[in-house]
PDB file of C-alpha atoms in Angstrom:
ATOM      1  CA  UNK A   1      21.067 -26.572 -42.562  1.00 81.00           C
ATOM      2  CA  UNK A   2      22.191 -29.282 -40.369  1.00 82.00           C
ATOM      3  CA  UNK A   3      25.806 -28.682 -40.889  1.00 81.00           C
ATOM      4  CA  UNK A   4      25.374 -25.071 -40.090  1.00 80.00           C
ATOM      5  CA  UNK A   5      23.611 -26.075 -37.131  1.00 77.00           C
ATOM      6  CA  UNK A   6      25.949 -28.460 -35.739  1.00 75.00           C
ATOM      7  CA  UNK A   7      28.832 -26.013 -36.183  1.00 79.00           C
ATOM      8  CA  UNK A   8      27.084 -23.449 -34.124  1.00 77.00           C
ATOM      9  CA  UNK A   9      25.199 -25.506 -31.554  1.00 70.00           C
ATOM     10  CA  UNK A  10      26.893 -28.791 -31.103  1.00 69.00           C
ATOM     11  CA  UNK A  11      26.591 -32.191 -32.763  1.00 70.00           C
ATOM     12  CA  UNK A  12      23.158 -33.024 -31.391  1.00 68.00           C
ATOM     13  CA  UNK A  13      21.494 -29.797 -32.824  1.00 71.00           C
ATOM     14  CA  UNK A  14      19.593 -31.846 -35.570  1.00 75.00           C
ATOM     15  CA  UNK A  15      18.660 -34.668 -33.117  1.00 74.00           C
ATOM     16  CA  UNK A  16      15.898 -34.816 -30.387  1.00 72.00           C
ATOM     17  CA  UNK A  17      17.143 -33.628 -26.926  1.00 70.00           C
ATOM     18  CA  UNK A  18      16.672 -37.385 -25.941  1.00 78.00           C
ATOM     19  CA  UNK A  19      19.429 -38.601 -28.121  1.00 85.00           C
ATOM     20  CA  UNK A  20      21.817 -35.978 -26.765  1.00 84.00           C
ATOM     21  CA  UNK A  21      20.963 -36.784 -23.209  1.00 87.00           C
ATOM     22  CA  UNK A  22      21.488 -40.614 -23.985  1.00 91.00           C
ATOM     23  CA  UNK A  23      25.167 -39.618 -25.280  1.00 89.00           C
ATOM     24  CA  UNK A  24      25.907 -37.577 -22.170  1.00 88.00           C
ATOM     25  CA  UNK A  25      25.101 -40.417 -20.014  1.00 92.00           C
ATOM     26  CA  UNK A  26      27.159 -42.870 -22.019  1.00 93.00           C
ATOM     27  CA  UNK A  27      30.151 -40.726 -22.116  1.00 91.00           C
ATOM     28  CA  UNK A  28      29.940 -40.092 -18.372  1.00 91.00           C
ATOM     29  CA  UNK A  29      29.538 -43.778 -17.744  1.00 94.00           C
ATOM     30  CA  UNK A  30      32.673 -44.631 -19.714  1.00 93.00           C
ATOM     31  CA  UNK A  31      34.552 -42.201 -17.557  1.00 91.00           C
ATOM     32  CA  UNK A  32      32.814 -42.897 -14.099  1.00 91.00           C
ATOM     33  CA  UNK A  33      32.043 -46.642 -14.217  1.00 93.00           C
ATOM     34  CA  UNK A  34      34.259 -49.499 -13.721  1.00 93.00           C
ATOM     35  CA  UNK A  35      35.588 -50.767 -17.197  1.00 93.00           C
ATOM     36  CA  UNK A  36      34.018 -54.179 -16.747  1.00 95.00           C
ATOM     37  CA  UNK A  37      30.675 -52.712 -16.139  1.00 95.00           C
ATOM     38  CA  UNK A  38      27.536 -53.994 -18.147  1.00 96.00           C
ATOM     39  CA  UNK A  39      24.710 -51.349 -18.718  1.00 97.00           C
ATOM     40  CA  UNK A  40      21.198 -52.310 -19.816  1.00 97.00           C
ATOM     41  CA  UNK A  41      20.075 -49.820 -22.408  1.00 96.00           C
ATOM     42  CA  UNK A  42      17.911 -49.188 -25.270  1.00 94.00           C
ATOM     43  CA  UNK A  43      20.635 -48.914 -27.847  1.00 94.00           C
ATOM     44  CA  UNK A  44      23.575 -51.126 -26.743  1.00 95.00           C
ATOM     45  CA  UNK A  45      25.846 -50.430 -29.845  1.00 95.00           C
ATOM     46  CA  UNK A  46      25.363 -46.659 -29.533  1.00 92.00           C
ATOM     47  CA  UNK A  47      26.019 -46.982 -25.942  1.00 95.00           C
ATOM     48  CA  UNK A  48      29.245 -48.929 -26.566  1.00 95.00           C
ATOM     49  CA  UNK A  49      30.434 -46.372 -29.134  1.00 92.00           C
ATOM     50  CA  UNK A  50      30.165 -43.428 -26.717  1.00 90.00           C
ATOM     51  CA  UNK A  51      31.192 -45.291 -23.411  1.00 94.00           C
ATOM     52  CA  UNK A  52      33.254 -48.350 -24.462  1.00 95.00           C
ATOM     53  CA  UNK A  53      31.502 -50.259 -21.968  1.00 96.00           C
ATOM     54  CA  UNK A  54      29.646 -53.530 -22.445  1.00 95.00           C
ATOM     55  CA  UNK A  55      25.827 -52.853 -23.042  1.00 95.00           C
ATOM     56  CA  UNK A  56      22.915 -55.230 -23.644  1.00 96.00           C
ATOM     57  CA  UNK A  57      19.214 -54.533 -24.577  1.00 95.00           C
ATOM     58  CA  UNK A  58      16.827 -54.254 -21.576  1.00 96.00           C
ATOM     59  CA  UNK A  59      13.995 -56.681 -21.692  1.00 96.00           C
ATOM     60  CA  UNK A  60      10.740 -55.555 -23.668  1.00 96.00           C
ATOM     61  CA  UNK A  61       8.525 -56.370 -20.763  1.00 95.00           C
ATOM     62  CA  UNK A  62       6.979 -54.370 -17.663  1.00 93.00           C
ATOM     63  CA  UNK A  63       7.897 -57.474 -15.542  1.00 93.00           C
ATOM     64  CA  UNK A  64      10.190 -56.264 -12.967  1.00 93.00           C
ATOM     65  CA  UNK A  65      11.276 -59.886 -11.863  1.00 94.00           C
ATOM     66  CA  UNK A  66      12.050 -60.346 -15.533  1.00 96.00           C
ATOM     67  CA  UNK A  67      14.238 -57.201 -15.780  1.00 96.00           C
ATOM     68  CA  UNK A  68      16.006 -58.143 -12.617  1.00 97.00           C
ATOM     69  CA  UNK A  69      16.527 -61.895 -13.632  1.00 96.00           C
ATOM     70  CA  UNK A  70      17.897 -60.724 -17.134  1.00 96.00           C
ATOM     71  CA  UNK A  71      20.437 -58.325 -15.152  1.00 97.00           C
ATOM     72  CA  UNK A  72      21.637 -60.865 -13.078  1.00 97.00           C
ATOM     73  CA  UNK A  73      22.011 -63.342 -15.843  1.00 96.00           C
ATOM     74  CA  UNK A  74      24.142 -60.855 -18.008  1.00 95.00           C
ATOM     75  CA  UNK A  75      25.837 -59.401 -14.840  1.00 95.00           C
ATOM     76  CA  UNK A  76      24.621 -56.062 -15.329  1.00 96.00           C
ATOM     77  CA  UNK A  77      24.660 -53.649 -12.367  1.00 96.00           C
ATOM     78  CA  UNK A  78      23.473 -50.485 -14.299  1.00 97.00           C
ATOM     79  CA  UNK A  79      20.286 -49.463 -16.269  1.00 97.00           C
ATOM     80  CA  UNK A  80      19.691 -46.327 -18.338  1.00 96.00           C
ATOM     81  CA  UNK A  81      16.272 -44.905 -18.361  1.00 93.00           C
ATOM     82  CA  UNK A  82      16.571 -42.772 -21.550  1.00 91.00           C
ATOM     83  CA  UNK A  83      14.393 -40.602 -23.723  1.00 88.00           C
ATOM     84  CA  UNK A  84      15.560 -41.968 -26.963  1.00 86.00           C
ATOM     85  CA  UNK A  85      11.926 -42.864 -27.751  1.00 88.00           C
ATOM     86  CA  UNK A  86       9.035 -44.017 -25.528  1.00 88.00           C
ATOM     87  CA  UNK A  87      10.360 -47.735 -25.180  1.00 91.00           C
ATOM     88  CA  UNK A  88      12.744 -47.223 -21.966  1.00 91.00           C
ATOM     89  CA  UNK A  89       9.940 -45.237 -20.244  1.00 89.00           C
ATOM     90  CA  UNK A  90       7.627 -47.922 -20.995  1.00 91.00           C
ATOM     91  CA  UNK A  91       9.446 -50.899 -20.177  1.00 93.00           C
ATOM     92  CA  UNK A  92      12.253 -49.981 -17.767  1.00 93.00           C
ATOM     93  CA  UNK A  93      10.163 -47.118 -16.152  1.00 89.00           C
ATOM     94  CA  UNK A  94       6.980 -49.561 -15.385  1.00 88.00           C
ATOM     95  CA  UNK A  95       9.125 -52.442 -14.174  1.00 91.00           C
ATOM     96  CA  UNK A  96      11.400 -50.132 -12.064  1.00 89.00           C
ATOM     97  CA  UNK A  97       8.243 -48.409 -10.573  1.00 85.00           C
ATOM     98  CA  UNK A  98       7.281 -51.866  -9.284  1.00 85.00           C
ATOM     99  CA  UNK A  99      10.572 -52.584  -7.729  1.00 88.00           C
ATOM    100  CA  UNK A 100      11.866 -49.244  -6.816  1.00 87.00           C
ATOM    101  CA  UNK A 101      13.965 -50.879  -3.563  1.00 87.00           C
ATOM    102  CA  UNK A 102      16.089 -52.944  -6.299  1.00 93.00           C
ATOM    103  CA  UNK A 103      17.656 -49.679  -7.797  1.00 92.00           C
ATOM    104  CA  UNK A 104      19.529 -46.526  -6.458  1.00 90.00           C
ATOM    105  CA  UNK A 105      20.086 -43.318  -8.597  1.00 90.00           C
ATOM    106  CA  UNK A 106      23.472 -42.427 -10.057  1.00 89.00           C
ATOM    107  CA  UNK A 107      22.681 -39.424 -12.193  1.00 86.00           C
ATOM    108  CA  UNK A 108      20.671 -37.391 -14.545  1.00 86.00           C
ATOM    109  CA  UNK A 109      21.757 -36.225 -18.002  1.00 86.00           C
ATOM    110  CA  UNK A 110      20.704 -33.848 -20.713  1.00 79.00           C
ATOM    111  CA  UNK A 111      19.743 -30.215 -21.043  1.00 71.00           C
ATOM    112  CA  UNK A 112      15.870 -30.164 -20.961  1.00 68.00           C
ATOM    113  CA  UNK A 113      13.786 -31.660 -18.015  1.00 66.00           C
ATOM    114  CA  UNK A 114      11.588 -33.540 -20.718  1.00 67.00           C
ATOM    115  CA  UNK A 115      14.473 -35.121 -22.342  1.00 68.00           C
ATOM    116  CA  UNK A 116      16.536 -36.310 -19.183  1.00 82.00           C
ATOM    117  CA  UNK A 117      18.166 -39.554 -19.360  1.00 89.00           C
ATOM    118  CA  UNK A 118      18.731 -41.202 -15.851  1.00 90.00           C
ATOM    119  CA  UNK A 119      21.331 -43.881 -14.912  1.00 93.00           C
ATOM    120  CA  UNK A 120      20.629 -46.292 -11.980  1.00 94.00           C
ATOM    121  CA  UNK A 121      22.588 -48.822 -10.409  1.00 94.00           C
ATOM    122  CA  UNK A 122      20.864 -52.408  -9.955  1.00 96.00           C
ATOM    123  CA  UNK A 123      21.499 -53.483  -6.563  1.00 94.00           C
ATOM    124  CA  UNK A 124      23.015 -57.109  -6.092  1.00 93.00           C
ATOM    125  CA  UNK A 125      20.432 -59.733  -5.525  1.00 91.00           C
ATOM    126  CA  UNK A 126      21.394 -60.346  -1.954  1.00 90.00           C
ATOM    127  CA  UNK A 127      20.593 -56.540  -1.226  1.00 89.00           C
ATOM    128  CA  UNK A 128      17.147 -56.201  -2.849  1.00 89.00           C
ATOM    129  CA  UNK A 129      14.302 -56.363  -0.453  1.00 83.00           C
ATOM    130  CA  UNK A 130      11.391 -59.016  -1.404  1.00 79.00           C
ATOM    131  CA  UNK A 131       9.143 -58.053  -4.043  1.00 75.00           C
ATOM    132  CA  UNK A 132       5.897 -56.572  -2.935  1.00 65.00           C
ATOM    133  CA  UNK A 133       2.865 -58.092  -4.945  1.00 59.00           C
ATOM    134  CA  UNK A 134       0.512 -55.090  -3.901  1.00 55.00           C
ATOM    135  CA  UNK A 135       2.777 -52.750  -5.789  1.00 51.00           C
ATOM    136  CA  UNK A 136       1.345 -53.238  -9.306  1.00 48.00           C
ATOM    137  CA  UNK A 137       1.316 -49.737 -10.395  1.00 53.00           C
ATOM    138  CA  UNK A 138       3.721 -46.726 -10.674  1.00 55.00           C
ATOM    139  CA  UNK A 139       3.110 -44.569  -7.770  1.00 56.00           C
ATOM    140  CA  UNK A 140       2.428 -40.794  -8.390  1.00 61.00           C
ATOM    141  CA  UNK A 141       5.630 -39.560  -7.133  1.00 62.00           C
ATOM    142  CA  UNK A 142       8.659 -42.139  -7.755  1.00 63.00           C
ATOM    143  CA  UNK A 143      11.545 -41.448  -5.450  1.00 72.00           C
ATOM    144  CA  UNK A 144      14.700 -43.714  -5.838  1.00 79.00           C
ATOM    145  CA  UNK A 145      17.455 -43.109  -3.256  1.00 80.00           C
ATOM    146  CA  UNK A 146      20.813 -41.766  -4.406  1.00 83.00           C
ATOM    147  CA  UNK A 147      23.698 -44.406  -4.406  1.00 85.00           C
ATOM    148  CA  UNK A 148      25.741 -43.871  -1.309  1.00 82.00           C
ATOM    149  CA  UNK A 149      28.899 -43.912  -3.562  1.00 73.00           C
ATOM    150  CA  UNK A 150      27.472 -42.101  -6.505  1.00 66.00           C
ATOM    151  CA  UNK A 151      30.334 -40.234  -8.606  1.00 66.00           C
ATOM    152  CA  UNK A 152      29.530 -36.609  -9.187  1.00 59.00           C
ATOM    153  CA  UNK A 153      27.891 -36.200 -12.594  1.00 58.00           C
ATOM    154  CA  UNK A 154      29.340 -33.502 -14.776  1.00 47.00           C
ATOM    155  CA  UNK A 155      27.487 -30.184 -14.416  1.00 40.00           C
ATOM    156  CA  UNK A 156      27.775 -29.052 -18.043  1.00 42.00           C
ATOM    157  CA  UNK A 157      26.957 -31.891 -20.145  1.00 44.00           C
ATOM    158  CA  UNK A 158      28.024 -31.639 -23.826  1.00 43.00           C
ATOM    159  CA  UNK A 159      31.101 -29.387 -23.505  1.00 41.00           C
ATOM    160  CA  UNK A 160      33.288 -32.424 -24.224  1.00 39.00           C
ATOM    161  CA  UNK A 161      31.812 -33.207 -27.500  1.00 33.00           C
ATOM    162  CA  UNK A 162      33.960 -33.227 -30.717  1.00 31.00           C
ATOM    163  CA  UNK A 163      33.769 -35.017 -33.806  1.00 29.00           C
ATOM    164  CA  UNK A 164      36.483 -37.336 -32.403  1.00 28.00           C
ATOM    165  CA  UNK A 165      34.085 -38.757 -29.809  1.00 33.00           C
ATOM    166  CA  UNK A 166      31.584 -39.555 -32.240  1.00 34.00           C
ATOM    167  CA  UNK A 167      32.999 -42.031 -34.625  1.00 35.00           C
ATOM    168  CA  UNK A 168      30.010 -42.878 -36.560  1.00 34.00           C
ATOM    169  CA  UNK A 169      29.782 -39.251 -37.576  1.00 35.00           C
ATOM    170  CA  UNK A 170      33.476 -38.997 -38.532  1.00 35.00           C
ATOM    171  CA  UNK A 171      34.348 -38.044 -42.052  1.00 37.00           C
ATOM    172  CA  UNK A 172      36.038 -41.031 -44.039  1.00 42.00           C
ATOM    173  CA  UNK A 173      39.706 -40.587 -44.660  1.00 44.00           C
ATOM    174  CA  UNK A 174      39.552 -41.212 -48.253  1.00 41.00           C
TER     175      UNK A 174
END
């Protein structure tokens, strides 16, 4: 059934929409971000396969200062808040919610509202406002300003997919 579905509806037809959105974000990042960019993600190996960019796993903590310290230590200037599973929402979402002023919004990817992946730039340490110890819970409405120099996100994600862009799914040559 999956073979038929992928031929008619694309390579992500048998996966959750969150995985397709993750791939959309990674492919876009590979085209739009500097080639020496480092991105914090839930699945760094998958991100690398799709983007060609260095990726490291974000910290599994809700502490915003630890997220920023890890990003600074690794030289990561980007973080992907994906819906591959619930872990990015739990850890990245909670940490970002407590330090929204340390990030700006680059783009949002995916076809369904409940499975969007969002890519953020992590501001350099010298440009981040001081931590606010009173902000210990996520606000009801989260607003992250768009990055001033954010490139335009593809308007029709997924159109560029083919088996050649997904090496892990390619048929062996033998």
